[in-house]
Coordinates of N, CA and C in Angstrom, one line a residue:
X192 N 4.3 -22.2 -13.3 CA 2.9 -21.5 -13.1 C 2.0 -22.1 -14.2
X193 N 0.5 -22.6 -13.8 CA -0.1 -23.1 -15.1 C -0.7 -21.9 -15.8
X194 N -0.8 -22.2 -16.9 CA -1.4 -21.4 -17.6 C -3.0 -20.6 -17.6
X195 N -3.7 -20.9 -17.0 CA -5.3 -20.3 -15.9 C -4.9 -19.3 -15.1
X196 N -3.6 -19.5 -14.2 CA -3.2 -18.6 -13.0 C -2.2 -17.6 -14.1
X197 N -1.6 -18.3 -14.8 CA -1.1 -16.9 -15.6 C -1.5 -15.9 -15.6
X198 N -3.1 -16.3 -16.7 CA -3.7 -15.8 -17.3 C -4.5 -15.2 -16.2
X199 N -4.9 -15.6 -14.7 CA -5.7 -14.7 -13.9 C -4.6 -14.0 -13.4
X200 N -3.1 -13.6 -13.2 CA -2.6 -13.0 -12.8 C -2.1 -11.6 -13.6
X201 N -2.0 -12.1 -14.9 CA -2.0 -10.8 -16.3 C -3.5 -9.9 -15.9
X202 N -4.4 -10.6 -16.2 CA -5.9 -10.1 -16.0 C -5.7 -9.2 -14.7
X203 N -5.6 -9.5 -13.8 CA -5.1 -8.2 -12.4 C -4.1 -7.6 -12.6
X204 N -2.7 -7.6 -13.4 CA -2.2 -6.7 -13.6 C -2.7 -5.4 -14.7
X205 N -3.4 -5.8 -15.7 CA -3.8 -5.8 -16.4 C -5.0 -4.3 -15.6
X206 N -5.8 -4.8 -14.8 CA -7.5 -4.5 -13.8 C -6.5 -2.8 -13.1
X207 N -5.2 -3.0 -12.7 CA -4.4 -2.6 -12.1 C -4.2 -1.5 -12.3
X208 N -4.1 -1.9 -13.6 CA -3.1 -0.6 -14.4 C -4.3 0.4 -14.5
X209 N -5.1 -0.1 -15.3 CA -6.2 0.6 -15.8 C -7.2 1.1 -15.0
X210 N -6.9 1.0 -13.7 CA -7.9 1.5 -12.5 C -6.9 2.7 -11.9
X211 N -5.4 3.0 -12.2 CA -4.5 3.7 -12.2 C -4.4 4.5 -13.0
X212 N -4.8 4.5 -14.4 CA -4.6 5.1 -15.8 C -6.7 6.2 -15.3
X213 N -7.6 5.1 -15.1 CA -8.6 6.3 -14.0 C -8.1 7.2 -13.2
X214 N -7.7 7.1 -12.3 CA -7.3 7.7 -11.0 C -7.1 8.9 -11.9
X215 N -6.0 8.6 -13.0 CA -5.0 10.5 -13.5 C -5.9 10.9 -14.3
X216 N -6.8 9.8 -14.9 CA -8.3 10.9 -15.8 C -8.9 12.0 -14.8
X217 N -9.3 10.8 -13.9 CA -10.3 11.9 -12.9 C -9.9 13.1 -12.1
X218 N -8.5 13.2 -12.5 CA -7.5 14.0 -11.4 C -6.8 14.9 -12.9
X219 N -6.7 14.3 -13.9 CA -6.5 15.5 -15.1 C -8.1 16.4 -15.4
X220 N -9.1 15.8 -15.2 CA -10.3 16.5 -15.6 C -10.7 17.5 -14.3
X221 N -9.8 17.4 -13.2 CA -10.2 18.3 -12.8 C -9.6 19.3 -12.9
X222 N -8.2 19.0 -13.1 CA -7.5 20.3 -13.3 C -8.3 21.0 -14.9
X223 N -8.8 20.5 -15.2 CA -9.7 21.2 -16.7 C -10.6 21.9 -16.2
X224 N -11.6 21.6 -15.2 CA -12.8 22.1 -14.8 C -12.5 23.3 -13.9
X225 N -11.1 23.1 -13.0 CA -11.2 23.7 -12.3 C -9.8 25.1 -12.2
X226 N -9.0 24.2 -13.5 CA -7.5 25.1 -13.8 C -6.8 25.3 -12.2
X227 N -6.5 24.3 -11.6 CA -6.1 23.7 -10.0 C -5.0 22.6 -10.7
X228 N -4.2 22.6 -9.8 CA -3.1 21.7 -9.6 C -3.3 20.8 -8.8
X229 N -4.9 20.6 -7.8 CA -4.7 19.8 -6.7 C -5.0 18.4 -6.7
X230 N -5.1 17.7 -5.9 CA -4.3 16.4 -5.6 C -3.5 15.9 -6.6
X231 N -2.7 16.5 -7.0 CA -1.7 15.5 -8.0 C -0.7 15.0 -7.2
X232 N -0.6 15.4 -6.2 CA 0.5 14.2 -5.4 C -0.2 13.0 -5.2
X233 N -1.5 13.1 -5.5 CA -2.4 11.3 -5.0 C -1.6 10.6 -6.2
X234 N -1.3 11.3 -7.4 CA -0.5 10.4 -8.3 C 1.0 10.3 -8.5
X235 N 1.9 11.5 -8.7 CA 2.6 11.7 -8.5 C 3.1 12.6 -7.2
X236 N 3.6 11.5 -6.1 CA 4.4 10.4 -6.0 C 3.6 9.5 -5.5
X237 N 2.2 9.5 -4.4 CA 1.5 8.4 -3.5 C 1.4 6.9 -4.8
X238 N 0.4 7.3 -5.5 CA -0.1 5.7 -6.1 C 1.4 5.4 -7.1
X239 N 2.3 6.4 -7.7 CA 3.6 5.2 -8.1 C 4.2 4.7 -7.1
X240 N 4.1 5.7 -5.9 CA 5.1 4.6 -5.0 C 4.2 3.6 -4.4
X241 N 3.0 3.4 -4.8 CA 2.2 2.3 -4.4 C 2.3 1.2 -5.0
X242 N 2.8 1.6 -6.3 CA 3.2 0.5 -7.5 C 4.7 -0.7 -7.0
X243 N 5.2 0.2 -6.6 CA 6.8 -0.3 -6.0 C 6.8 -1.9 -5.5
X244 N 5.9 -2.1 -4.0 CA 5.8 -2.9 -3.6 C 5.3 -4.0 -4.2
X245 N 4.2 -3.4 -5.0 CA 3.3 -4.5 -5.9 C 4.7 -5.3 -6.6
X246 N 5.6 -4.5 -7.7 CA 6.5 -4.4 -8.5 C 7.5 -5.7 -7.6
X247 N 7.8 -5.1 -6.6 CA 8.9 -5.8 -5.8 C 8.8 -7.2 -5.6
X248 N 7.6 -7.3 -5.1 CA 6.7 -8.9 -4.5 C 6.7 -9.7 -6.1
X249 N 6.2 -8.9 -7.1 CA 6.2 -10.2 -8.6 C 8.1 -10.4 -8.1
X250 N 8.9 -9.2 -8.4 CA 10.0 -9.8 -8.9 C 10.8 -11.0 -7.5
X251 N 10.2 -10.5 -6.4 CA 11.0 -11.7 -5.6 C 10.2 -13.1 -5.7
X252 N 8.8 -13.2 -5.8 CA 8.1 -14.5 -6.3 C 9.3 -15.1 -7.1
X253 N 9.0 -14.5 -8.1 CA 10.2 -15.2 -8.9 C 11.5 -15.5 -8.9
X254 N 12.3 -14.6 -8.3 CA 13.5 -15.1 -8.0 C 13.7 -16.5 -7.2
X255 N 12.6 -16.6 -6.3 CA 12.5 -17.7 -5.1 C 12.0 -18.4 -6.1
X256 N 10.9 -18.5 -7.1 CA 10.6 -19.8 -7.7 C 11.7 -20.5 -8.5
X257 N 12.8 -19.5 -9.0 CA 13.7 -19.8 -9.8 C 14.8 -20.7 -8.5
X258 N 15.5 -20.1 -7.5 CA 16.4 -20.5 -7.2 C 16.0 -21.0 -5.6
X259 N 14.4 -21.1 -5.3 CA 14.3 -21.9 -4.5 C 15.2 -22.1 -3.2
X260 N 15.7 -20.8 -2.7 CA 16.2 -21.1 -1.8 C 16.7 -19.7 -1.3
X261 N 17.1 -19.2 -0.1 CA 17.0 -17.7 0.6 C 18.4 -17.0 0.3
X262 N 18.9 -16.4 -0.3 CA 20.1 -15.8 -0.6 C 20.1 -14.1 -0.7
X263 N 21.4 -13.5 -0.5 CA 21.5 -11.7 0.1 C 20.5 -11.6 -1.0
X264 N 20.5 -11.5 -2.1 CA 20.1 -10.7 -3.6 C 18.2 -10.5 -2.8
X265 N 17.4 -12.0 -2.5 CA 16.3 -12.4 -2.1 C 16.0 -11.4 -1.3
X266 N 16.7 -11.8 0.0 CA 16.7 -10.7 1.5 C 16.5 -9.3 0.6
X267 N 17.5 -8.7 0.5 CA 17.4 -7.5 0.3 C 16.0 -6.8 -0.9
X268 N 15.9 -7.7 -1.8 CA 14.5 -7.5 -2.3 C 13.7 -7.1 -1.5
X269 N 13.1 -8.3 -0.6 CA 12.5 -8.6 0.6 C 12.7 -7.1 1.5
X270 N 13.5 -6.9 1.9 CA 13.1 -5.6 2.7 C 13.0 -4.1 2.4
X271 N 13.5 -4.0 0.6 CA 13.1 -2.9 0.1 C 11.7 -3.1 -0.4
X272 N 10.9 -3.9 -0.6 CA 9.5 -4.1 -0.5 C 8.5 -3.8 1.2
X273 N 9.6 -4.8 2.2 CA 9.3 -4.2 3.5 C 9.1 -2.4 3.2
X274 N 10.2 -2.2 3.1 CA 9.8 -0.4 3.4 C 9.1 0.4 2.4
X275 N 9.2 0.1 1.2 CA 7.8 0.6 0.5 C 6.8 0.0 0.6
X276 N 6.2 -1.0 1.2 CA 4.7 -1.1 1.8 C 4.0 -0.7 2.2
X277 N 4.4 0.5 2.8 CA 3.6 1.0 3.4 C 3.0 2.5 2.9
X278 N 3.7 2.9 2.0 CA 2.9 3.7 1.0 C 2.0 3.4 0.3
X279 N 1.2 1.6 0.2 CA 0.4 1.8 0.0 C -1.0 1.9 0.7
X280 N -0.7 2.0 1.8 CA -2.1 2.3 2.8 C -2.0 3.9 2.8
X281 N -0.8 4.1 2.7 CA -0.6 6.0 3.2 C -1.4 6.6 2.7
X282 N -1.6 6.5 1.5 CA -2.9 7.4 0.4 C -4.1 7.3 1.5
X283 N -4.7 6.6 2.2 CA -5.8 6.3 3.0 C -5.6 7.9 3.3
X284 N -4.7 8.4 4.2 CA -4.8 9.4 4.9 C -5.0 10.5 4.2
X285 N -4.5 10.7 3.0 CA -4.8 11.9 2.1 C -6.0 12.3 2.0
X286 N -7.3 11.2 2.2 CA -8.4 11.9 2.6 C -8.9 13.1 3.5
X287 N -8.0 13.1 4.3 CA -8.2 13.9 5.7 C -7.9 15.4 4.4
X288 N -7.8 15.3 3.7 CA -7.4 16.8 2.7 C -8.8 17.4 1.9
X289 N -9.5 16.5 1.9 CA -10.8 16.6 1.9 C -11.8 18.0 2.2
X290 N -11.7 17.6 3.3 CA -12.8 19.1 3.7 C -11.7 20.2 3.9
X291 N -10.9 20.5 3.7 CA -10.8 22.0 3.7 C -9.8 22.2 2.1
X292 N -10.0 21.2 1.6 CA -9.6 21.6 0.4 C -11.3 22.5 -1.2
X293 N -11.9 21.0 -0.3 CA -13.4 21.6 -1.4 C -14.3 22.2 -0.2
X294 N -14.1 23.1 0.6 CA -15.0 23.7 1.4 C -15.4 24.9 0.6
X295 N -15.0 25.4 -0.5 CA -14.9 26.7 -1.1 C -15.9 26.6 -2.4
X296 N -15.9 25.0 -3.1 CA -16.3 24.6 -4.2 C -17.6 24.3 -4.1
X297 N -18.6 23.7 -5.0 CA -19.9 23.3 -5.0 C -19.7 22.4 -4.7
X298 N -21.3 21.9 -4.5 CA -21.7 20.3 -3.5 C -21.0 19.1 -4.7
X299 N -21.4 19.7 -6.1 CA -20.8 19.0 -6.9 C -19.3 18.5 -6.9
X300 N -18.2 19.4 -6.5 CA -17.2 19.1 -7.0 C -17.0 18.5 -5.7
X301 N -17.3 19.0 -4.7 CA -17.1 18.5 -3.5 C -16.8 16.7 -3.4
X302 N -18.7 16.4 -4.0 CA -18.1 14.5 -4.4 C -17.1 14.2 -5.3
X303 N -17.2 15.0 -6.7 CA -16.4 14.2 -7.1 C -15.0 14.5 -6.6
X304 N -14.3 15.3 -6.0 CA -13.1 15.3 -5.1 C -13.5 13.7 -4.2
X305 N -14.3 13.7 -3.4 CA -14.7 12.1 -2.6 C -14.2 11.1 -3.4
X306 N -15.0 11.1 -4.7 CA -14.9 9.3 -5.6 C -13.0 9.6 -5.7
X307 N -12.7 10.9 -6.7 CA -11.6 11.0 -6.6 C -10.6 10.1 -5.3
X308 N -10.6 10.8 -4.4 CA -9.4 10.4 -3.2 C -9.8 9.1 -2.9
X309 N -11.3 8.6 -2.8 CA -11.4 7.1 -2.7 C -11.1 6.0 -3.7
X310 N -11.1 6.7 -5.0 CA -10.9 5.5 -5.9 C -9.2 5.4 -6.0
X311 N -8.1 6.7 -5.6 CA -7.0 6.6 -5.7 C -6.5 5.6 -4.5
X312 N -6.9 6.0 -2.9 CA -6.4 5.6 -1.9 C -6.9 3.6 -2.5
X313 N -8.2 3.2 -2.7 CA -8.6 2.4 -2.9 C -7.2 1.3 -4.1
X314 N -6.8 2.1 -5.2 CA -6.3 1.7 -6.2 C -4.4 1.2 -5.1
X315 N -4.5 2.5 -4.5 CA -2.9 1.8 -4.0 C -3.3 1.1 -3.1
X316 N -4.1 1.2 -2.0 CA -4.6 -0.3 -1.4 C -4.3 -1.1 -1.6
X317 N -5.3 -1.4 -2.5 CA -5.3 -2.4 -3.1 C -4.0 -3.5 -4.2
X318 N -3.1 -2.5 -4.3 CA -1.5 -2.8 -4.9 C -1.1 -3.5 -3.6
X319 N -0.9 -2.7 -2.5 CA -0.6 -3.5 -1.3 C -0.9 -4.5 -0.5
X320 N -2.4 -4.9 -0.7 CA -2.8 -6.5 -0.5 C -2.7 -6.8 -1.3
X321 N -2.1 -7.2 -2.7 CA -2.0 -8.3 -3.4 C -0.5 -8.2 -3.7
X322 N 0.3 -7.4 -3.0 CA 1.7 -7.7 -2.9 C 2.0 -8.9 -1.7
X323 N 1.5 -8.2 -0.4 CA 1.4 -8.8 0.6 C 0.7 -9.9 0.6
X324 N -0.3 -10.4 -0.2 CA -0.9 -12.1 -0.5 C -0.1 -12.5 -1.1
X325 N 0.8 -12.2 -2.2 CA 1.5 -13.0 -2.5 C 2.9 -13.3 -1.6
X326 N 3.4 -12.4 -1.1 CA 4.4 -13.1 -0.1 C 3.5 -13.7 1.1
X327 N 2.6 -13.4 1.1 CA 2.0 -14.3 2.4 C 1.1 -16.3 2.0
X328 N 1.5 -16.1 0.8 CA 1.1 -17.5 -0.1 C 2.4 -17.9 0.2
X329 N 3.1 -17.7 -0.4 CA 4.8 -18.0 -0.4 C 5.1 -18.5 1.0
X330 N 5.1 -17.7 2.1 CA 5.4 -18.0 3.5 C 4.5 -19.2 3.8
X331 N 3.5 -19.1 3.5 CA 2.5 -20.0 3.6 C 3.1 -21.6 3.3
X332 N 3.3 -21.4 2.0 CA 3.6 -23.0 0.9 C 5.0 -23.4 1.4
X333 N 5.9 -22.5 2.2 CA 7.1 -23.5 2.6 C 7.0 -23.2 3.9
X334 N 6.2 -22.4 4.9 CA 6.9 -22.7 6.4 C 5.5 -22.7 7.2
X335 N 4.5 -23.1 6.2 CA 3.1 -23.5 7.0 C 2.3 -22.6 7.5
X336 N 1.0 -22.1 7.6 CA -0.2 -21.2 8.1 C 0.0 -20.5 9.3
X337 N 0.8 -21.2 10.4 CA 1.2 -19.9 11.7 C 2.1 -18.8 11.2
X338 N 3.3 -19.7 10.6 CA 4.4 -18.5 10.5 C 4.0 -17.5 9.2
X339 N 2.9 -18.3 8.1 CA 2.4 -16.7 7.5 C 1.5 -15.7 7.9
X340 N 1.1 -16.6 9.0 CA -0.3 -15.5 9.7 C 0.5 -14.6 10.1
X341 N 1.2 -14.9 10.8 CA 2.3 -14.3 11.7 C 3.1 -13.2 11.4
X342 N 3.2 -13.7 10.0 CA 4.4 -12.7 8.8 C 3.6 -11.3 8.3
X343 N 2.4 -11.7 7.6 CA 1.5 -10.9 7.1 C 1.1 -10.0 8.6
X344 N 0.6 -10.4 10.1 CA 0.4 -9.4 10.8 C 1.4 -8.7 11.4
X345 N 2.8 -8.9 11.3 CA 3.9 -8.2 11.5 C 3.8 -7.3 10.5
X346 N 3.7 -7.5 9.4 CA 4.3 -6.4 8.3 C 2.7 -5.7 8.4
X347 N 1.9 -5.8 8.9 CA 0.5 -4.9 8.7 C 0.7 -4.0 10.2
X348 N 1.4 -4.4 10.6 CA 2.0 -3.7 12.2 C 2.9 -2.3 11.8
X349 N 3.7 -3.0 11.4 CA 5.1 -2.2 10.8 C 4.7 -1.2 9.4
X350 N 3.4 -1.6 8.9 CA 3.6 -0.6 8.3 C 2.7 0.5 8.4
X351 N 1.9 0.2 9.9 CA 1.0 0.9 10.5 C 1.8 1.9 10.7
X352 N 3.3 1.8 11.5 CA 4.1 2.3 12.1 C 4.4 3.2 11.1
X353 N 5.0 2.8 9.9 CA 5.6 3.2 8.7 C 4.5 4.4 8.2
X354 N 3.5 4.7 8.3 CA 2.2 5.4 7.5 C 2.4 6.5 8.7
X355 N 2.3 6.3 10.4 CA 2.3 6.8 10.9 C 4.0 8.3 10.8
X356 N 5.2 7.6 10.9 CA 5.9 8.5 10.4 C 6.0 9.1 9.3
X357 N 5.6 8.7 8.2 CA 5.3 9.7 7.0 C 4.1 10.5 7.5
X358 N 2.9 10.6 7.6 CA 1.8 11.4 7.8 C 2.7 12.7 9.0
X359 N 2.9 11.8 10.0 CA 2.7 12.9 11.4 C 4.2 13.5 11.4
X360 N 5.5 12.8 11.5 CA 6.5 13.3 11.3 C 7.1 13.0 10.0
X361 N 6.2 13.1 8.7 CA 6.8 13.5 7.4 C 8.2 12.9 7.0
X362 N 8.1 11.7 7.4 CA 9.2 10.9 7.0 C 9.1 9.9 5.5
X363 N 10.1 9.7 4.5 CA 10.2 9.5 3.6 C 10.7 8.2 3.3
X364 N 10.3 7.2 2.8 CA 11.0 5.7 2.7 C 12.7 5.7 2.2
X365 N 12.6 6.7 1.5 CA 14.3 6.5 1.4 C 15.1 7.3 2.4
X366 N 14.7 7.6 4.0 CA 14.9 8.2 4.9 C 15.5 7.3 5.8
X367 N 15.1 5.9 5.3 CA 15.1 4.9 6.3 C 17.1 4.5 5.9
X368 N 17.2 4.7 4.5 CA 18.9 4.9 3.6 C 20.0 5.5 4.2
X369 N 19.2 7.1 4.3 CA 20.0 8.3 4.8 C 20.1 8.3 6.2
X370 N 19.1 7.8 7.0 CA 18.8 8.5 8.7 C 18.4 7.8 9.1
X371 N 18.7 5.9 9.2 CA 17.8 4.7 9.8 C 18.3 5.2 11.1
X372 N 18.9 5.3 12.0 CA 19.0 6.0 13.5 C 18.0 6.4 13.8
X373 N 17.9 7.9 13.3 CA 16.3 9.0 13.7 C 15.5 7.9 13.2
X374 N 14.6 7.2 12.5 CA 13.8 6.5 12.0 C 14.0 5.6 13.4
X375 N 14.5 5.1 13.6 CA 14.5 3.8 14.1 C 13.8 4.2 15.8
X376 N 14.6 5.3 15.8 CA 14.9 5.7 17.3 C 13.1 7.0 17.4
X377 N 12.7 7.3 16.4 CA 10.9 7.9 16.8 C 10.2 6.7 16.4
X378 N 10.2 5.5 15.7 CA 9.5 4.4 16.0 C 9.4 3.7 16.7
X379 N 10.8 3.9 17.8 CA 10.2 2.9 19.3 C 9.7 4.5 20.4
X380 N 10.0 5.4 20.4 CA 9.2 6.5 20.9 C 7.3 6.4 20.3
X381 N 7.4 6.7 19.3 CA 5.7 6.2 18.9 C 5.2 5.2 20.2
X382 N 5.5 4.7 20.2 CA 5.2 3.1 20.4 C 5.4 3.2 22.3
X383 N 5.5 4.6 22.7 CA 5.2 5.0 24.1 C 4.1 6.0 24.0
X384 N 3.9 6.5 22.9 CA 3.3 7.7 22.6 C 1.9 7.4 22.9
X385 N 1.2 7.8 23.8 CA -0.5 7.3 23.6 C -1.0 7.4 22.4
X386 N -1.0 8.9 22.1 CA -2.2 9.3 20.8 C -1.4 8.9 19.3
X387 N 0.3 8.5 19.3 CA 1.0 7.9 18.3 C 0.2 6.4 18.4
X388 N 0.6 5.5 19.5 CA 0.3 4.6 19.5 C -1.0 4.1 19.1
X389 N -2.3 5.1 19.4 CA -3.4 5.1 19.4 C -4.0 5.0 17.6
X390 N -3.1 6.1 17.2 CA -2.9 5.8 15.7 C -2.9 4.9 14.8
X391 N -1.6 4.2 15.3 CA -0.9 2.7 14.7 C -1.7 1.7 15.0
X392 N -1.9 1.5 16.1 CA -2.7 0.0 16.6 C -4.7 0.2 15.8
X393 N -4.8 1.6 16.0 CA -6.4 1.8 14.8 C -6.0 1.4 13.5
X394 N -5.4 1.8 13.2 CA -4.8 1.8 11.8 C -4.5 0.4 11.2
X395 N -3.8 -0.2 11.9 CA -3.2 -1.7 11.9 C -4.1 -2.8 11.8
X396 N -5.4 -2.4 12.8 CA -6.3 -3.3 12.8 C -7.2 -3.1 12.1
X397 N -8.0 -1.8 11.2 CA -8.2 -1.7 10.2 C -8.1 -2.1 9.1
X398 N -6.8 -2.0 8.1 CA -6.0 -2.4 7.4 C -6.4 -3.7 7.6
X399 N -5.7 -4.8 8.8 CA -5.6 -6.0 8.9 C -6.9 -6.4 9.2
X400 N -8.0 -6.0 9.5 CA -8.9 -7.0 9.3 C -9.8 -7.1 7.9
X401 N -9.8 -5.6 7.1 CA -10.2 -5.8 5.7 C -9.1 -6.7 5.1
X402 N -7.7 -6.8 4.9 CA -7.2 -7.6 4.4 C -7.0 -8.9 4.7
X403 N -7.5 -9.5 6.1 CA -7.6 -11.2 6.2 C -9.5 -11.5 5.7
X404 N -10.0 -10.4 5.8 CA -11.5 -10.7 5.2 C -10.9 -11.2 3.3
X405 N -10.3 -10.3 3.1 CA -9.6 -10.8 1.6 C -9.3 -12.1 1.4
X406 N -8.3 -12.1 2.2 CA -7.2 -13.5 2.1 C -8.3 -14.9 2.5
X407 N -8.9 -14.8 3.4 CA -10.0 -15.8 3.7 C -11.3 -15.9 2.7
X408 N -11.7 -14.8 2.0 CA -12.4 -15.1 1.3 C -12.0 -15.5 -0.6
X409 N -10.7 -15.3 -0.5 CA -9.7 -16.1 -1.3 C -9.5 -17.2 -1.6
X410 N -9.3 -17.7 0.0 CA -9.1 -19.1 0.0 C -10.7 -20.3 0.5
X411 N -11.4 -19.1 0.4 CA -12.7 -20.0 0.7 C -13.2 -20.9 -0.9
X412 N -13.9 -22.0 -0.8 CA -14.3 -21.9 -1.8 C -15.4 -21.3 -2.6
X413 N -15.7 -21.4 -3.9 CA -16.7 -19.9 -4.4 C -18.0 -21.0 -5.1

């Protein structure tokens, strides 16, 4: 790695952290203003387990840069990052907590509950496209532009699917450990479901077209 790309990849971990280290100000100062416990699950557990995947994707980069070649240790990285990916779009939906949580409060707190849930859902988002650019660089640099397009809209599919069973049937990524059967077996039911299906494919294409507006304006020149 040259030293420029280091240095711009420290600098985003770096933008990362500190846009995460916000999120728990703006979500401790409210428990001050308001002596409320609420949204602290946007932090604990949604945006650490949003961290995960980011976490996962540096350490498999590297493994593959080191040993250059696909082995169990790789794989299995690789799909424990698969299944935490999708916690980081999930925060998206925590919005919907929105109006009937500050329906009771003033107009004021009302927004800043808004900046709140957007700057959190925004912060793990955003962990999640630059996990997924970087394995989709990677796929890119050894098996050529179709099979990463390809890679990246599978996994933006799957983890439409993934956001969909935690939200609606409250399923948990380490569920997939204990109970891959049930998991496996209401994700191809979804996937007959109109108003399930209707979910995932909005969702998916959402997601996926703000994050190829990213990736292409990445690789455009500036």
């Amino acid at each position: 790695m040259t030293e420029p790309l280091r240095h711009q990849r420290l600098g985003l971990q770096v933008a990362l952290i500190l846009a995460s280290i916000l999120c728990t100000l703006l979500i401790a100062i409210r428990f001050v203003l308001m002596d409320q416990m609420t949204y602290r699950w946007l932090i604990v557990p949604n945006l650490l387990l949003a961290w995960i995947p980011y976490l996962l994707s540096e350490w498999l980069c590297r493994i593959y840069n080191k040993t250059n070649r696909l082995t169990i240790g790789l794989i299995a990285v690789g799909l424990a990052w698969l299944f935490f990916y999708p916690n980081s779009s999930y925060i998206w939906t925590d919005l919907a907590h929105i109006g009937y949580l500050s329906k009771h409060e003033s107009r004021f707190m009302l927004h800043y509950d808004v900046l709140i849930n957007i700057m959190t859902a925004a912060t793990g988002w955003l962990l999640g496209v630059f996990s997924l650019h970087r394995l989709h660089m990677l796929v890119h640099r050894e098996r050529g532009a179709w099979l990463a397009n390809t890679f990246a809209v599978l996994v933006l599919f799957l983890s439409s699917i993934g956001v969909y069973l935690g939200r609606f049937l409250r399923w948990n990524t380490w569920d997939l450990v204990t109970k891959p059967i049930s998991i496996v077996t209401d994700s191809a039911k979804a996937l007959f479901e109109p108003e399930a299906l209707f979910f995932i494919t909005s969702f998916a294409l959402v997601t996926g077209s703000l994050y190829f507006v990213l990736y292409y304006w990445k690789r455009s020149p500036h």
